mmCIF file of C-alpha atoms and ligand atoms in Angstrom:
data_model
loop_
_atom_site.group_PDB
_atom_site.id
_atom_site.type_symbol
_atom_site.label_atom_id
_atom_site.label_comp_id
_atom_site.label_asym_id
_atom_site.label_seq_id
_atom_site.Cartn_x
_atom_site.Cartn_y
_atom_site.Cartn_z
ATOM 1 C CA MET A 8 0.000 0.000 0.000
ATOM 2 C CA THR A 9 1.311 3.464 -0.914
ATOM 3 C CA LYS A 10 1.865 5.827 1.989
ATOM 4 C CA PRO A 11 -1.102 8.027 2.818
ATOM 5 C CA LEU A 12 -0.647 11.697 2.026
ATOM 6 C CA VAL A 13 -1.543 14.839 3.923
ATOM 7 C CA ALA A 14 -1.131 18.042 1.940
ATOM 8 C CA GLY A 15 -1.320 21.669 2.993
ATOM 9 C CA ASN A 16 -2.523 24.181 0.406
ATOM 10 C CA TRP A 17 -1.516 27.595 1.700
ATOM 11 C CA LYS A 18 -3.315 29.370 -1.179
ATOM 12 C CA MET A 19 -2.485 33.108 -1.402
ATOM 13 C CA HIS A 20 -1.598 33.658 2.245
ATOM 14 C CA GLY A 21 1.429 34.726 4.240
ATOM 15 C CA ASN A 22 4.687 36.464 3.499
ATOM 16 C CA ALA A 23 8.327 35.456 3.121
ATOM 17 C CA ASN A 24 8.887 35.222 6.882
ATOM 18 C CA THR A 25 5.733 33.341 7.788
ATOM 19 C CA ALA A 26 6.296 30.893 4.910
ATOM 20 C CA ALA A 27 9.844 30.101 6.048
ATOM 21 C CA GLU A 28 8.748 29.858 9.701
ATOM 22 C CA LEU A 29 5.892 27.474 8.969
ATOM 23 C CA ALA A 30 8.058 25.242 6.779
ATOM 24 C CA THR A 31 10.878 25.250 9.350
ATOM 25 C CA HIS A 32 8.475 24.309 12.146
ATOM 26 C CA LEU A 33 7.050 21.391 10.165
ATOM 27 C CA ALA A 34 10.519 20.233 9.142
ATOM 28 C CA LEU A 35 11.671 20.258 12.773
ATOM 29 C CA HIS A 36 8.703 18.133 13.810
ATOM 30 C CA ASP A 37 8.740 15.692 10.904
ATOM 31 C CA SER A 38 9.267 12.722 13.222
ATOM 32 C CA ALA A 39 5.581 13.207 14.149
ATOM 33 C CA PHE A 40 4.443 11.849 10.821
ATOM 34 C CA VAL A 41 6.482 8.778 10.082
ATOM 35 C CA GLY A 42 4.184 6.611 7.964
ATOM 36 C CA VAL A 43 2.477 9.508 6.203
ATOM 37 C CA GLU A 44 3.790 11.671 3.405
ATOM 38 C CA VAL A 45 3.429 15.381 4.091
ATOM 39 C CA VAL A 46 3.496 17.920 1.248
ATOM 40 C CA ILE A 47 3.099 21.676 1.527
ATOM 41 C CA PHE A 48 1.991 24.006 -1.245
ATOM 42 C CA PRO A 49 3.165 27.575 -0.604
ATOM 43 C CA PRO A 50 2.550 30.482 -2.980
ATOM 44 C CA ALA A 51 4.895 30.257 -5.998
ATOM 45 C CA VAL A 52 6.995 33.212 -4.928
ATOM 46 C CA HIS A 53 7.864 31.456 -1.649
ATOM 47 C CA LEU A 54 8.640 28.032 -3.096
ATOM 48 C CA ASP A 55 12.380 28.482 -3.142
ATOM 49 C CA ARG A 56 12.712 29.503 0.509
ATOM 50 C CA VAL A 57 10.246 26.848 1.645
ATOM 51 C CA ILE A 58 12.194 24.172 -0.238
ATOM 52 C CA THR A 59 15.362 25.373 1.489
ATOM 53 C CA ALA A 60 13.656 25.346 4.896
ATOM 54 C CA ALA A 61 12.281 21.828 4.334
ATOM 55 C CA ALA A 62 15.495 20.388 2.874
ATOM 56 C CA SER A 63 16.753 17.285 4.694
ATOM 57 C CA SER A 64 13.377 16.798 6.344
ATOM 58 C CA MET A 65 10.549 14.460 5.385
ATOM 59 C CA VAL A 66 8.408 17.378 4.227
ATOM 60 C CA SER A 67 7.917 17.583 0.456
ATOM 61 C CA VAL A 68 7.010 20.736 -1.396
ATOM 62 C CA GLY A 69 4.734 21.373 -4.352
ATOM 63 C CA ALA A 70 3.282 24.223 -6.413
ATOM 64 C CA GLN A 71 -0.360 25.268 -6.440
ATOM 65 C CA ASN A 72 -0.475 25.573 -10.223
ATOM 66 C CA MET A 73 1.663 25.292 -13.355
ATOM 67 C CA SER A 74 1.472 25.986 -17.065
ATOM 68 C CA GLN A 75 0.323 23.318 -19.485
ATOM 69 C CA TRP A 76 3.130 24.441 -21.810
ATOM 70 C CA ALA A 77 6.782 23.454 -21.532
ATOM 71 C CA SER A 78 8.337 26.870 -22.268
ATOM 72 C CA GLY A 79 7.872 29.897 -24.468
ATOM 73 C CA ALA A 80 6.238 33.314 -24.649
ATOM 74 C CA TYR A 81 3.676 32.834 -21.870
ATOM 75 C CA THR A 82 4.057 35.921 -19.703
ATOM 76 C CA GLY A 83 3.442 35.253 -16.035
ATOM 77 C CA GLU A 84 3.413 31.467 -16.310
ATOM 78 C CA VAL A 85 5.649 28.885 -14.604
ATOM 79 C CA SER A 86 6.461 25.554 -16.238
ATOM 80 C CA GLY A 87 6.664 22.154 -14.628
ATOM 81 C CA GLU A 88 10.297 21.944 -15.622
ATOM 82 C CA MET A 89 11.028 25.145 -13.693
ATOM 83 C CA LEU A 90 9.259 23.737 -10.641
ATOM 84 C CA ASN A 91 11.150 20.463 -10.900
ATOM 85 C CA ASP A 92 14.403 22.371 -11.344
ATOM 86 C CA ILE A 93 14.031 24.199 -8.000
ATOM 87 C CA GLY A 94 13.102 21.026 -6.130
ATOM 88 C CA CYS A 95 9.326 20.695 -6.230
ATOM 89 C CA ASP A 96 7.970 17.156 -6.142
ATOM 90 C CA TYR A 97 4.247 17.803 -6.530
ATOM 91 C CA VAL A 98 1.828 20.188 -8.231
ATOM 92 C CA LEU A 99 -1.896 20.766 -7.755
ATOM 93 C CA VAL A 100 -3.846 20.726 -10.995
ATOM 94 C CA GLY A 101 -7.459 21.739 -11.437
ATOM 95 C CA HIS A 102 -8.094 23.133 -7.969
ATOM 96 C CA SER A 103 -11.694 24.348 -7.947
ATOM 97 C CA GLU A 104 -10.525 27.933 -7.429
ATOM 98 C CA ARG A 105 -8.499 27.669 -10.654
ATOM 99 C CA ARG A 106 -11.441 26.113 -12.460
ATOM 100 C CA ALA A 107 -13.958 28.696 -11.220
ATOM 101 C CA LEU A 108 -11.926 31.906 -11.036
ATOM 102 C CA PHE A 109 -9.419 31.339 -13.836
ATOM 103 C CA ALA A 110 -11.703 29.460 -16.248
ATOM 104 C CA GLU A 111 -9.609 26.279 -16.370
ATOM 105 C CA SER A 112 -11.576 23.727 -18.377
ATOM 106 C CA ASN A 113 -11.393 19.959 -17.951
ATOM 107 C CA GLN A 114 -9.252 19.904 -21.094
ATOM 108 C CA VAL A 115 -6.734 22.455 -19.784
ATOM 109 C CA VAL A 116 -6.558 20.630 -16.460
ATOM 110 C CA ALA A 117 -5.863 17.380 -18.311
ATOM 111 C CA GLU A 118 -3.074 19.077 -20.297
ATOM 112 C CA LYS A 119 -1.544 20.343 -17.056
ATOM 113 C CA PHE A 120 -1.707 16.845 -15.572
ATOM 114 C CA LYS A 121 0.112 15.456 -18.601
ATOM 115 C CA ALA A 122 2.742 18.224 -18.606
ATOM 116 C CA ALA A 123 3.386 17.723 -14.884
ATOM 117 C CA GLN A 124 4.170 14.040 -15.355
ATOM 118 C CA GLN A 125 6.289 14.711 -18.431
ATOM 119 C CA GLN A 126 8.278 17.246 -16.453
ATOM 120 C CA GLY A 127 8.959 14.990 -13.482
ATOM 121 C CA LEU A 128 6.293 16.131 -11.026
ATOM 122 C CA THR A 129 3.521 14.175 -9.342
ATOM 123 C CA PRO A 130 0.223 15.910 -10.093
ATOM 124 C CA ILE A 131 -2.606 16.018 -7.582
ATOM 125 C CA LEU A 132 -5.767 16.205 -9.684
ATOM 126 C CA CYS A 133 -8.489 18.098 -7.839
ATOM 127 C CA VAL A 134 -12.088 17.210 -8.628
ATOM 128 C CA GLY A 135 -15.404 18.046 -7.027
ATOM 129 C CA GLU A 136 -18.895 19.381 -7.547
ATOM 130 C CA SER A 137 -20.355 22.815 -6.774
ATOM 131 C CA LEU A 138 -23.133 23.335 -4.239
ATOM 132 C CA GLN A 139 -25.730 23.536 -6.997
ATOM 133 C CA GLN A 140 -24.460 20.356 -8.646
ATOM 134 C CA HIS A 141 -24.444 18.683 -5.230
ATOM 135 C CA GLN A 142 -28.046 19.697 -4.587
ATOM 136 C CA GLN A 143 -29.068 18.443 -8.023
ATOM 137 C CA GLY A 144 -27.505 15.045 -7.394
ATOM 138 C CA GLN A 145 -24.845 15.517 -10.067
ATOM 139 C CA THR A 146 -21.782 14.715 -7.972
ATOM 140 C CA VAL A 147 -20.864 11.468 -9.707
ATOM 141 C CA LYS A 148 -21.514 12.912 -13.181
ATOM 142 C CA VAL A 149 -19.296 15.962 -12.548
ATOM 143 C CA VAL A 150 -16.455 14.005 -10.976
ATOM 144 C CA THR A 151 -16.644 11.365 -13.707
ATOM 145 C CA GLU A 152 -16.318 14.017 -16.429
ATOM 146 C CA GLN A 153 -13.395 15.683 -14.668
ATOM 147 C CA ILE A 154 -11.575 12.368 -14.386
ATOM 148 C CA ALA A 155 -12.469 11.209 -17.905
ATOM 149 C CA ALA A 156 -10.835 14.307 -19.421
ATOM 150 C CA VAL A 157 -7.543 13.190 -17.880
ATOM 151 C CA THR A 158 -7.840 9.501 -18.731
ATOM 152 C CA ASP A 159 -8.769 10.409 -22.318
ATOM 153 C CA LEU A 160 -5.509 12.323 -22.636
ATOM 154 C CA VAL A 161 -3.021 10.265 -20.614
ATOM 155 C CA GLY A 162 -4.730 6.921 -20.002
ATOM 156 C CA THR A 163 -5.792 5.284 -16.760
ATOM 157 C CA LYS A 164 -2.345 3.924 -15.962
ATOM 158 C CA SER A 165 -0.795 7.415 -15.897
ATOM 159 C CA LEU A 166 -3.707 8.862 -13.963
ATOM 160 C CA CYS A 167 -3.218 6.154 -11.346
ATOM 161 C CA LYS A 168 0.404 7.253 -10.834
ATOM 162 C CA GLY A 169 -0.835 10.664 -9.743
ATOM 163 C CA VAL A 170 -2.984 11.555 -6.743
ATOM 164 C CA ILE A 171 -6.683 12.445 -6.852
ATOM 165 C CA ALA A 172 -8.134 14.957 -4.413
ATOM 166 C CA TYR A 173 -11.905 14.955 -4.005
ATOM 167 C CA GLU A 174 -12.800 18.454 -2.889
ATOM 168 C CA PRO A 175 -16.518 19.244 -2.939
ATOM 169 C CA VAL A 176 -16.639 22.964 -3.700
ATOM 170 C CA TRP A 177 -19.392 23.520 -1.131
ATOM 171 C CA ALA A 178 -17.056 22.251 1.585
ATOM 172 C CA ILE A 179 -14.076 24.454 0.712
ATOM 173 C CA GLY A 180 -13.520 27.276 3.173
ATOM 174 C CA THR A 181 -17.098 27.010 4.440
ATOM 175 C CA GLY A 182 -16.690 24.913 7.585
ATOM 176 C CA GLU A 183 -19.233 22.515 6.020
ATOM 177 C CA VAL A 184 -17.166 19.371 5.837
ATOM 178 C CA ALA A 185 -18.561 16.388 3.936
ATOM 179 C CA SER A 186 -19.546 13.607 6.298
ATOM 180 C CA PRO A 187 -17.129 10.660 6.354
ATOM 181 C CA GLU A 188 -19.834 8.526 4.695
ATOM 182 C CA GLN A 189 -20.475 11.092 1.954
ATOM 183 C CA ALA A 190 -16.771 11.427 1.173
ATOM 184 C CA GLN A 191 -16.209 7.659 1.320
ATOM 185 C CA ALA A 192 -19.043 7.086 -1.167
ATOM 186 C CA VAL A 193 -17.456 9.428 -3.726
ATOM 187 C CA HIS A 194 -13.975 7.987 -3.127
ATOM 188 C CA THR A 195 -15.323 4.472 -3.686
ATOM 189 C CA GLU A 196 -16.922 5.620 -6.925
ATOM 190 C CA ILE A 197 -13.659 7.210 -8.089
ATOM 191 C CA ARG A 198 -11.678 4.097 -7.186
ATOM 192 C CA SER A 199 -14.105 1.876 -9.040
ATOM 193 C CA GLN A 200 -13.663 4.054 -12.131
ATOM 194 C CA LEU A 201 -9.897 3.530 -11.960
ATOM 195 C CA GLY A 202 -10.339 -0.242 -12.015
ATOM 196 C CA SER A 203 -7.674 -2.631 -10.803
ATOM 197 C CA GLN A 204 -4.897 -0.143 -11.617
ATOM 198 C CA GLY A 205 -6.284 2.250 -9.012
ATOM 199 C CA ALA A 206 -6.068 -0.101 -6.036
ATOM 200 C CA ASN A 207 -3.026 1.774 -4.696
ATOM 201 C CA THR A 208 -3.794 5.243 -6.052
ATOM 202 C CA ARG A 209 -4.079 7.784 -3.304
ATOM 203 C CA ILE A 210 -7.486 9.455 -3.218
ATOM 204 C CA ILE A 211 -7.466 12.224 -0.654
ATOM 205 C CA TYR A 212 -10.297 14.412 0.684
ATOM 206 C CA GLY A 213 -10.305 18.206 0.917
ATOM 207 C CA GLY A 214 -12.814 20.754 2.196
ATOM 208 C CA SER A 215 -12.872 22.167 5.737
ATOM 209 C CA VAL A 216 -10.595 19.450 7.133
ATOM 210 C CA ASN A 217 -9.362 20.243 10.649
ATOM 211 C CA ALA A 218 -7.928 18.382 13.623
ATOM 212 C CA THR A 219 -11.435 17.751 14.982
ATOM 213 C CA ASN A 220 -12.974 16.118 11.908
ATOM 214 C CA ALA A 221 -9.908 14.555 10.235
ATOM 215 C CA GLY A 222 -9.835 11.393 12.350
ATOM 216 C CA ALA A 223 -13.286 10.215 11.248
ATOM 217 C CA LEU A 224 -12.568 11.036 7.603
ATOM 218 C CA PHE A 225 -9.208 9.276 7.596
ATOM 219 C CA ALA A 226 -10.768 6.180 9.199
ATOM 220 C CA GLN A 227 -12.713 5.554 5.974
ATOM 221 C CA PRO A 228 -11.174 2.787 3.872
ATOM 222 C CA ASP A 229 -10.952 4.783 0.632
ATOM 223 C CA ILE A 230 -9.779 8.079 2.117
ATOM 224 C CA ASP A 231 -5.995 8.007 1.828
ATOM 225 C CA GLY A 232 -5.271 11.407 3.293
ATOM 226 C CA GLY A 233 -6.311 15.026 3.116
ATOM 227 C CA LEU A 234 -5.819 18.245 1.209
ATOM 228 C CA VAL A 235 -6.018 20.900 3.880
ATOM 229 C CA GLY A 236 -6.515 24.613 3.246
ATOM 230 C CA GLY A 237 -7.058 27.006 6.154
ATOM 231 C CA ALA A 238 -5.981 24.576 8.872
ATOM 232 C CA SER A 239 -2.613 24.024 7.156
ATOM 233 C CA LEU A 240 -1.593 27.594 7.963
ATOM 234 C CA GLU A 241 -1.486 26.702 11.680
ATOM 235 C CA ALA A 242 1.609 24.567 12.210
ATOM 236 C CA ASN A 243 0.349 22.638 15.228
ATOM 237 C CA GLU A 244 -3.129 22.080 13.808
ATOM 238 C CA PHE A 245 -1.595 20.737 10.594
ATOM 239 C CA LEU A 246 0.781 18.471 12.528
ATOM 240 C CA LYS A 247 -2.174 17.109 14.483
ATOM 241 C CA ILE A 248 -4.042 16.382 11.235
ATOM 242 C CA ALA A 249 -1.029 14.552 9.810
ATOM 243 C CA GLN A 250 -0.743 12.495 12.997
ATOM 244 C CA LEU A 251 -4.397 11.505 12.725
ATOM 245 C CA MET A 252 -3.608 10.010 9.327
ATOM 246 C CA VAL A 253 -0.699 8.086 10.870
ATOM 247 C CA GLN A 254 -3.068 6.641 13.437
ATOM 248 C CA GLY A 255 -5.872 6.069 10.947
HETATM 249 P P1 13P B 18 -10.218 24.529 3.354
HETATM 250 O O1 13P B 18 -9.529 23.437 4.112
HETATM 251 O O2 13P B 18 -9.812 25.909 3.826
HETATM 252 O O3 13P B 18 -11.680 24.326 3.265
HETATM 253 O O4 13P B 18 -9.657 24.474 1.840
HETATM 254 C C1 13P B 18 -9.642 23.256 1.179
HETATM 255 C C2 13P B 18 -8.885 23.398 -0.064
HETATM 256 O O5 13P B 18 -9.303 24.063 -1.000
HETATM 257 C C3 13P B 18 -7.578 22.726 -0.152
HETATM 258 O O6 13P B 18 -7.105 22.720 -1.453
#
C-alpha cells in the first residue's frame, strides 16, 4: 500500500517570513508523521525559501499551479520543468478555485496533468462538484467528467500514478465538511472508475478538514489522506491532522 498523504494548500496567504517559519516548524517536527507523506503548497513566490527550509526533512514541497506548456512566450506562467528544477515534487492541478476563477476547463486541467508528469512532477488532480451540482444530485456525473478528461488524454495507468483529491466545492472554506460517509461514497466511486490499476492510487479528501474532523474522515477505507486549506496555515493544527492520518 502506498503511503497516505496529507497536503497543505496555503493558497495566497502569508509572506516570506511566515512561509519560512511554517516550513521550518514542520521540518523540525517531521518525526511526528512517520508513515504519512506530508506535502506543503506555498505560494509560488515562496517556493524556493520553503524548499530550502524543508530540505533534509521528510516534508515535500509542491506548487499550487503550473502551465500546461513546456516553455515559451507565456508571460506570467511557470512551467513544470522550472518547478522540478528548483526542487518541487508535486503540483496541484485543477483546484476548484483555478477552475472557477481562472476558467480552467477539464481539457486544460488534463493538459496540465500530462505536462506535470512529463516534467517529473507528481500531479494532484483536484475534482469536485459545486453546491448547486451537489443539490441536483450531479456529484458522480461531474467528478466522472473531470476524471475522464484526464484519462482520455493520458490513459488510466498514468492517472493512477498521480494523486486524486476529491474536494466538494461547497465544503471548501465554508466549515461545512462532507460527512465521512459522503466522502467515502465518492472515493469508492472514483476508485471503481480507476479499475484494478487504481487499487493503490491515493485518493485524498479536501474541504474544511481540521484536527477535529480529520480522524473520522481518515478512518474511511478509501480516504488516503487530506488536502487541507485554512488549517494548514497553523503549524500545530496541521501536525495534528497529519498524525491523525498516521493513526488512521
Ligand atoms: P479549506 O480546508 O480551507 O476548506 O480548503 C480546502 C482546499 O481548497 C484545499 O485545497
